[in-house]
Each structure stands twice: as C-alpha cells, then as structure tokens.
Amino acid sequence: MGRYVARRLLQMIPVFIGTTLIIFLMVNILPGDPIRAMWGEKAADPAQLAALRAEFGYDKPLWQRYIDYMLNLFQGDFGETFGRRPVAEVMGEAFPVTLRLTAVALVIEIIIGIGLGAWAGLKAGKAVDTGVLIFSLIVISIPVFVLGYLARFILADELGWVAPNVQDSTSFSQLILPGFVLAMLSMAYVARLTRTTFAENLRADYMRTAMAKGLPRRRVIGVHLLRNSLIPVVTFLGTDVGGFIGGAVITEGIFNVQGVGNLLFTGLQQREGSTIVGVVTVFVLVILLINLLVDLLYAVLDPRIRYA
C-alpha cells in the first residue's frame, strides 16, 4: 500500500505542473492588456502603466513569468491581486465558504441520491423505479442556473421559507438551499448509477448464495449488496467534488455566497491572472488528492482489491 501511494504521489507531479502550465498560458495569452483595463475608458499615464507592468511582472517574457510563478508557488507565494492583497489571503477567506457549501451538497447528494437509487434498484421494474427514473431525467434536463432561480423564486420569494440571499456564509443552515441546488444534477446521476448497480448485483451469484444460506435480508442488503454496489458510485462522487467546486461559480452567484466561485468570476472579469491561476492550482491539488483517496477507499469497500 505504501509503495502504491508513493507511486501515485510521484505521478501527481507532472500532472500538477502540466495543468498549471496550461491554465497559466490560457489566462495570459488572452487578447488585451489587463493592466490597461484597470483604467477602463479613461486615459492612462504611460509611466504608471510601465510601473504597474513591472510590479506585476507583465514586462517579462511569458516563459519567465511562469518560472517565477512556480518558484514563488513552491514557497507558498501565490502572488498579489491588482488591489495589492496577497492571493493566498483572499483564497483563505473564500475557500472555507466553498468547502462548507461543497460539504452540504455532498451530504445531500449521498443521502438522497444513494437512497433513491437503492430504493429504485430494490424495486426494479415497479412504480417506484419508474418514478425515480422520471425524476432523475427531469432534473438532468434542467440547467443548474434555471434550478437555482426557480428554487429561490418558489422557496424564498413566494413561500418565504428561506432568505433569497445568503447573509452569513459561515452558517450551514443558510447554505442548505444553495447546497441542494448545487447537488441536484449530481444527485440525479448518483440515483441512476446506484439503481443500475443495485439491480445488477441483485442478480449476481453471491447474492443468491447469501440468500440461500438464510442470512437476514438486512445483512445481505446492508453488507453484501451495498458495499459492492458503491464502488462505481464512490468513483463518481470522488470526481464530482471537483465539479462541485467549479459549479459553485453559478450557484454562489445566484445566492450571493462569498466563496471561490465569486472570487474566480471577479478574477475573470478583471483579468487578474494571479488570482485565476492560484484558485485553479488549488482546485488541481484538491482533485488529485481526492482521486487518490477514492482509489484507497476501493480496498475498504471490496477486500478483494489489493494494491501492490
């Protein structure tokens, strides 16, 4: 196991470098001058422009700027925003909010998605199965921003059950509605995936053997069926955490959640390369670590899986 983890960590190095390089190039080869854009339509002093380009490194060749960025990154320096605040400090304020929102969405996705999928799989071919299928297809066919505005209109504006905007991003209770909207699409996919794996494993030989031995139905379903059926679901959930963080751009904008989504959107508007690359760099690290944890979780769910 230790050798496998070490090998995976070494494989992350070229993936991390390649991903940050692609993002850095994509941000910095866009047309336009982000330093000049700080003045908008107003005239800018050439001396001030030159001084700011030198301060933020825009007077250097692109390759040298990337090397400088990576050297600073390994020292924990993500650079500065155009407002001269450290990017690490800005991300330190925004990331906990998005992580809380992601945690709420993930819990909702796991409880409702796996619950509905397991129920439909155990009742395959019956009315419950058909109802879950119809529900999941409806959710999948509706864009996230439509679901967000619809949920806010019905639950906040019409019924008044919740506030239309999040006032306190540290409160988990206020993050339930945006978390539910963020989880809706993935929840539908998890329900369908769980339903399929449950229905397939119910027909497997080991299930017939467990039933023939006279084991209690609760044990057969809760131990044998559930653990084997969750392996593909765990894979999806692991990759979906990164999707939650990226998808928070839309959800946080709808509900005024001051997280990474708003930070990234503001950075894109102002062409703050250090902010955008810094946020995406942390995204990459989180996704790589989550994928490693998911692979290790396979051995917990299925004892037959061993890592040499």
CSV table of C-alpha atoms in Angstrom, one decimal, residues 117-247:
chain,number,residue,atom,x,y,z
A,117,GLY,CA,-31.1,4.8,-6.2
A,118,ALA,CA,-31.1,1.9,-3.7
A,119,TRP,CA,-34.9,2.1,-3.3
A,120,ALA,CA,-35.4,2.0,-7.1
A,121,GLY,CA,-32.9,-0.8,-7.5
A,122,LEU,CA,-34.6,-3.0,-4.9
A,123,LYS,CA,-37.9,-2.2,-6.6
A,124,ALA,CA,-36.7,-2.6,-10.2
A,125,GLY,CA,-39.5,-2.7,-12.7
A,126,LYS,CA,-42.1,-1.3,-10.3
A,127,ALA,CA,-43.7,2.1,-9.9
A,128,VAL,CA,-41.0,3.4,-7.6
A,129,ASP,CA,-38.3,2.6,-10.1
A,130,THR,CA,-40.3,4.4,-12.9
A,131,GLY,CA,-40.8,7.4,-10.6
A,132,VAL,CA,-37.1,7.7,-9.7
A,133,LEU,CA,-36.2,7.4,-13.4
A,134,ILE,CA,-38.7,10.2,-14.4
A,135,PHE,CA,-37.5,12.4,-11.6
A,136,SER,CA,-33.8,12.0,-12.5
A,137,LEU,CA,-34.5,12.7,-16.2
A,138,ILE,CA,-36.3,15.9,-15.3
A,139,VAL,CA,-33.5,17.1,-13.1
A,140,ILE,CA,-30.8,16.2,-15.6
A,141,SER,CA,-32.6,18.1,-18.4
A,142,ILE,CA,-32.9,21.4,-16.5
A,143,PRO,CA,-29.8,23.6,-16.4
A,144,VAL,CA,-28.4,24.4,-12.9
A,145,PHE,CA,-28.9,28.2,-13.2
A,146,VAL,CA,-32.6,27.5,-14.0
A,147,LEU,CA,-33.0,25.3,-11.0
A,148,GLY,CA,-31.3,27.9,-8.8
A,149,TYR,CA,-33.5,30.8,-9.8
A,150,LEU,CA,-36.6,28.5,-9.7
A,151,ALA,CA,-35.8,27.3,-6.2
A,152,ARG,CA,-35.1,30.9,-5.0
A,153,PHE,CA,-38.3,32.2,-6.6
A,154,ILE,CA,-40.6,29.5,-5.1
A,155,LEU,CA,-39.0,28.9,-1.7
A,156,ALA,CA,-37.8,32.4,-0.9
A,157,ASP,CA,-39.8,34.9,-2.9
A,158,GLU,CA,-43.2,33.2,-2.9
A,159,LEU,CA,-43.3,31.0,0.2
A,160,GLY,CA,-40.8,32.9,2.3
A,161,TRP,CA,-39.3,29.8,3.8
A,162,VAL,CA,-35.7,30.9,3.3
A,163,ALA,CA,-33.9,34.2,2.6
A,164,PRO,CA,-33.3,34.9,-1.1
A,165,ASN,CA,-29.6,35.5,-0.5
A,166,VAL,CA,-27.1,34.0,1.9
A,167,GLN,CA,-26.4,36.6,4.6
A,168,ASP,CA,-23.9,34.6,6.7
A,169,SER,CA,-21.7,32.2,4.6
A,170,THR,CA,-20.4,30.6,7.8
A,171,SER,CA,-23.9,29.3,8.7
A,172,PHE,CA,-24.6,25.8,7.4
A,173,SER,CA,-28.4,26.3,7.7
A,174,GLN,CA,-28.2,29.2,5.2
A,175,LEU,CA,-26.2,27.0,2.8
A,176,ILE,CA,-28.8,24.2,2.6
A,177,LEU,CA,-30.7,25.8,-0.3
A,178,PRO,CA,-27.7,26.6,-2.5
A,179,GLY,CA,-26.2,23.3,-1.5
A,180,PHE,CA,-29.3,21.5,-2.6
A,181,VAL,CA,-29.3,23.3,-5.9
A,182,LEU,CA,-25.6,22.5,-6.4
A,183,ALA,CA,-26.2,18.9,-5.7
A,184,MET,CA,-29.4,18.4,-7.8
A,185,LEU,CA,-27.7,17.4,-11.1
A,186,SER,CA,-25.2,15.1,-9.5
A,187,MET,CA,-27.8,13.7,-7.2
A,188,ALA,CA,-29.8,12.5,-10.2
A,189,TYR,CA,-26.8,10.8,-11.8
A,190,VAL,CA,-25.9,9.1,-8.5
A,191,ALA,CA,-29.5,7.9,-8.1
A,192,ARG,CA,-29.4,6.3,-11.6
A,193,LEU,CA,-26.0,4.8,-11.2
A,194,THR,CA,-26.9,3.4,-7.8
A,195,ARG,CA,-30.1,2.0,-9.2
A,196,THR,CA,-28.3,0.2,-12.0
A,197,THR,CA,-25.6,-1.3,-9.8
A,198,PHE,CA,-28.2,-2.5,-7.2
A,199,ALA,CA,-30.3,-4.1,-9.9
A,200,GLU,CA,-27.3,-5.9,-11.4
A,201,ASN,CA,-25.9,-7.1,-8.2
A,202,LEU,CA,-29.2,-8.4,-7.0
A,203,ARG,CA,-29.0,-11.0,-9.8
A,204,ALA,CA,-25.4,-12.0,-9.0
A,205,ASP,CA,-24.5,-15.5,-7.8
A,206,TYR,CA,-23.1,-14.3,-4.5
A,207,MET,CA,-26.4,-12.7,-3.6
A,208,ARG,CA,-28.3,-15.9,-4.4
A,209,THR,CA,-25.8,-17.8,-2.2
A,210,ALA,CA,-26.2,-15.4,0.7
A,211,MET,CA,-30.0,-15.7,0.5
A,212,ALA,CA,-29.8,-19.5,0.3
A,213,LYS,CA,-27.6,-19.6,3.4
A,214,GLY,CA,-30.5,-17.9,5.3
A,215,LEU,CA,-28.7,-14.7,6.1
A,216,PRO,CA,-31.0,-11.9,7.3
A,217,ARG,CA,-32.2,-9.7,4.4
A,218,ARG,CA,-31.0,-6.6,6.2
A,219,ARG,CA,-27.4,-8.0,6.4
A,220,VAL,CA,-27.5,-9.2,2.8
A,221,ILE,CA,-28.5,-5.8,1.5
A,222,GLY,CA,-26.6,-3.7,4.0
A,223,VAL,CA,-23.3,-5.5,3.8
A,224,HIS,CA,-23.0,-7.7,0.7
A,225,LEU,CA,-25.2,-5.7,-1.8
A,226,LEU,CA,-24.4,-2.2,-0.6
A,227,ARG,CA,-20.6,-2.5,-0.4
A,228,ASN,CA,-20.3,-4.0,-3.9
A,229,SER,CA,-22.7,-1.6,-5.4
A,230,LEU,CA,-21.0,1.5,-4.0
A,231,ILE,CA,-17.7,1.1,-5.9
A,232,PRO,CA,-18.7,2.9,-9.1
A,233,VAL,CA,-20.7,5.4,-7.0
A,234,VAL,CA,-17.7,6.3,-5.0
A,235,THR,CA,-15.7,6.8,-8.2
A,236,PHE,CA,-18.4,9.3,-9.4
A,237,LEU,CA,-18.6,11.0,-6.0
A,238,GLY,CA,-14.8,11.5,-6.0
A,239,THR,CA,-14.7,13.2,-9.4
A,240,ASP,CA,-17.8,15.1,-8.5
A,241,VAL,CA,-16.2,17.0,-5.7
A,242,GLY,CA,-14.1,18.9,-8.2
A,243,GLY,CA,-17.3,19.6,-10.2
A,244,PHE,CA,-19.0,21.0,-7.1
A,245,ILE,CA,-16.2,23.5,-6.5
A,246,GLY,CA,-16.2,24.5,-10.2
A,247,GLY,CA,-20.0,24.6,-10.4
